[in-house]
Amino acid sequence: MEQFLVDLTLILDSTVRLAVPLILASLAGLYSERSGIIDIGLEGKLLAGAFAAASMSAVTGSAWLGLLAGIGAALMFSGIHGLASINFKGNQTISGVALNFLAAGLTTFLGQSWFKRGGYTPQLSGDQRFNPITLPFADQIRDVPVIGQIYWELISGHNIITYFAFLAVPVTAWVLFRTRFGLRLRAVGENPKAIDTAGISVTRLRYQALIITAVLVGIGGAYLSIAQSAGFNNNMSAGRGYIALAALIFAKWRPGPALLVCLMFGFLDAVQFRVQGQVFPIIGEVPVQAIQALPYILTVVLLAGFIGRAVAPKAAGVPYTKER
C-alpha cells in the first residue's frame, strides 16, 4: 500500500509538471478565441518562446531575462497574426499554420547558426533555469505518512512558473466572467458589430486579447526550455499547442474545465512514461511508439464524439469590417 501511494504520488507529480505548458497554452487560446481570433499558431508561439528563452538564458545566464525573451518572441508572432487577421482580414487558420511552419524552421536555423549544435542550445544550469521551490514546512513533514508524502512530493518542489500556471486559471475565470474587460472581450467574440456600435474599438480589444495570449503562451514556451528542461531542442513543443486547442474545445472555452482536461492529458503522458518497457499479460511488451501515441490518440477520440456539442464564439474566425 505504501509503495502504491509513492508510485501514485510520483505519477501525479509528473502529471502536474507535464500539464503546465498545456494549461498556459490553453488559457492563451481562450483569450484569443473568446475575442473572435482563431489561434492555430499556439504551437509555433510555444516553440518560438522556448527557443528565445533558452537562447537568452544561455547568453546572459539569467532565467528571468530568458522568460522575458520568450514572451517577446510570442508577442512578435502574435503581432504578425494580428496584422494578418485583424488589419489585413486574412484567413486566421492559414495565418496560424504559417506561423507554426515559420517557428519550426526558424528555431532550427537560428539554433544552428548561433550555437552550432544542430539546432540545440547549450545545456543550462544554475541561475539559467527556474529551479524548484521548497514550500514552508515541507522538509519537516515529509516523513509524515500520506500527508507528508503528498505535500513534499506533489505540492512542494515545483518552480515558480508551475504555481503561476495554476493561479492563472481562477484569475482568467475572474477576468473573463467578472470584469468589464472580460464582458467586452466575450461580446466582441460573439457580436463585434454591437461592440462597435457602443463606441468600443473591436480592433483594440482583439489586439489586447492577442497580447495576453502572447504573454501566457510565451511563459509556457519558456517553461519547456528553462524550467522543465535544461535547454532547447528541435520541435520540443511536440504538438502541445494543438493539444491545448483540443483541450479548449473539449472544455467548451471555459477555464476550469480546460484545467481538468489539461491535467488529464498530463496524466496520460505521465502514465506512458511509467509503462514504457513494461510487460503486460497476454499482449507482452507494447512498443514504445504506441505508448507515446496514447495522449494524441485520446485527443482524436475525444474530439470525434465524446465532447457533445461544442459551440465556438459566433464571430471566431470572421474578420470584422467597420461599417461607415
PDB file of N, CA and C in Angstrom, residues 237-240 243 265 269 292-301:
ATOM      1  N   SER A 237       8.178  21.537 -28.551  1.00  0.00           N
ATOM      2  CA  SER A 237       6.766  21.729 -28.194  1.00  0.00           C
ATOM      3  C   SER A 237       5.956  20.474 -28.490  1.00  0.00           C
ATOM      4  N   ALA A 238       6.385  19.687 -29.469  1.00  0.00           N
ATOM      5  CA  ALA A 238       5.863  18.333 -29.727  1.00  0.00           C
ATOM      6  C   ALA A 238       4.333  18.263 -29.773  1.00  0.00           C
ATOM      7  N   GLY A 239       3.711  19.221 -30.436  1.00  0.00           N
ATOM      8  CA  GLY A 239       2.265  19.180 -30.607  1.00  0.00           C
ATOM      9  C   GLY A 239       1.455  19.670 -29.425  1.00  0.00           C
ATOM     10  N   ARG A 240       2.114  20.218 -28.405  1.00  0.00           N
ATOM     11  CA  ARG A 240       1.373  20.665 -27.218  1.00  0.00           C
ATOM     12  C   ARG A 240       0.407  21.810 -27.531  1.00  0.00           C
ATOM     13  N   ILE A 243      -2.703  20.158 -28.783  1.00  0.00           N
ATOM     14  CA  ILE A 243      -3.415  19.504 -27.687  1.00  0.00           C
ATOM     15  C   ILE A 243      -4.120  20.545 -26.818  1.00  0.00           C
ATOM     16  N   PHE A 265      -4.660  15.070 -19.868  1.00  0.00           N
ATOM     17  CA  PHE A 265      -3.638  14.806 -20.870  1.00  0.00           C
ATOM     18  C   PHE A 265      -2.272  14.632 -20.207  1.00  0.00           C
ATOM     19  N   ASP A 269       0.177  11.348 -20.289  1.00  0.00           N
ATOM     20  CA  ASP A 269       1.585  11.485 -20.660  1.00  0.00           C
ATOM     21  C   ASP A 269       2.488  10.907 -19.577  1.00  0.00           C
ATOM     22  N   GLN A 292       3.695   6.092 -26.547  1.00  0.00           N
ATOM     23  CA  GLN A 292       3.876   7.535 -26.677  1.00  0.00           C
ATOM     24  C   GLN A 292       2.731   8.196 -27.426  1.00  0.00           C
ATOM     25  N   ALA A 293       2.050   7.423 -28.256  1.00  0.00           N
ATOM     26  CA  ALA A 293       0.941   7.977 -29.044  1.00  0.00           C
ATOM     27  C   ALA A 293      -0.358   8.069 -28.265  1.00  0.00           C
ATOM     28  N   LEU A 294      -0.420   7.480 -27.063  1.00  0.00           N
ATOM     29  CA  LEU A 294      -1.668   7.428 -26.311  1.00  0.00           C
ATOM     30  C   LEU A 294      -2.326   8.795 -26.095  1.00  0.00           C
ATOM     31  N   PRO A 295      -1.590   9.819 -25.613  1.00  0.00           N
ATOM     32  CA  PRO A 295      -2.259  11.120 -25.402  1.00  0.00           C
ATOM     33  C   PRO A 295      -2.837  11.704 -26.683  1.00  0.00           C
ATOM     34  N   TYR A 296      -2.146  11.481 -27.793  1.00  0.00           N
ATOM     35  CA  TYR A 296      -2.611  12.040 -29.061  1.00  0.00           C
ATOM     36  C   TYR A 296      -3.819  11.265 -29.588  1.00  0.00           C
ATOM     37  N   ILE A 297      -3.808   9.937 -29.384  1.00  0.00           N
ATOM     38  CA  ILE A 297      -4.955   9.127 -29.791  1.00  0.00           C
ATOM     39  C   ILE A 297      -6.189   9.547 -29.009  1.00  0.00           C
ATOM     40  N   LEU A 298      -6.001   9.788 -27.715  1.00  0.00           N
ATOM     41  CA  LEU A 298      -7.121  10.214 -26.883  1.00  0.00           C
ATOM     42  C   LEU A 298      -7.698  11.532 -27.387  1.00  0.00           C
ATOM     43  N   THR A 299      -6.818  12.446 -27.809  1.00  0.00           N
ATOM     44  CA  THR A 299      -7.279  13.726 -28.348  1.00  0.00           C
ATOM     45  C   THR A 299      -8.232  13.510 -29.514  1.00  0.00           C
ATOM     46  N   VAL A 300      -7.840  12.640 -30.429  1.00  0.00           N
ATOM     47  CA  VAL A 300      -8.674  12.365 -31.603  1.00  0.00           C
ATOM     48  C   VAL A 300      -9.990  11.717 -31.189  1.00  0.00           C
ATOM     49  N   VAL A 301      -9.912  10.736 -30.276  1.00  0.00           N
ATOM     50  CA  VAL A 301     -11.115  10.017 -29.850  1.00  0.00           C
ATOM     51  C   VAL A 301     -12.103  10.960 -29.172  1.00  0.00           C
TER      52      VAL A 301
END
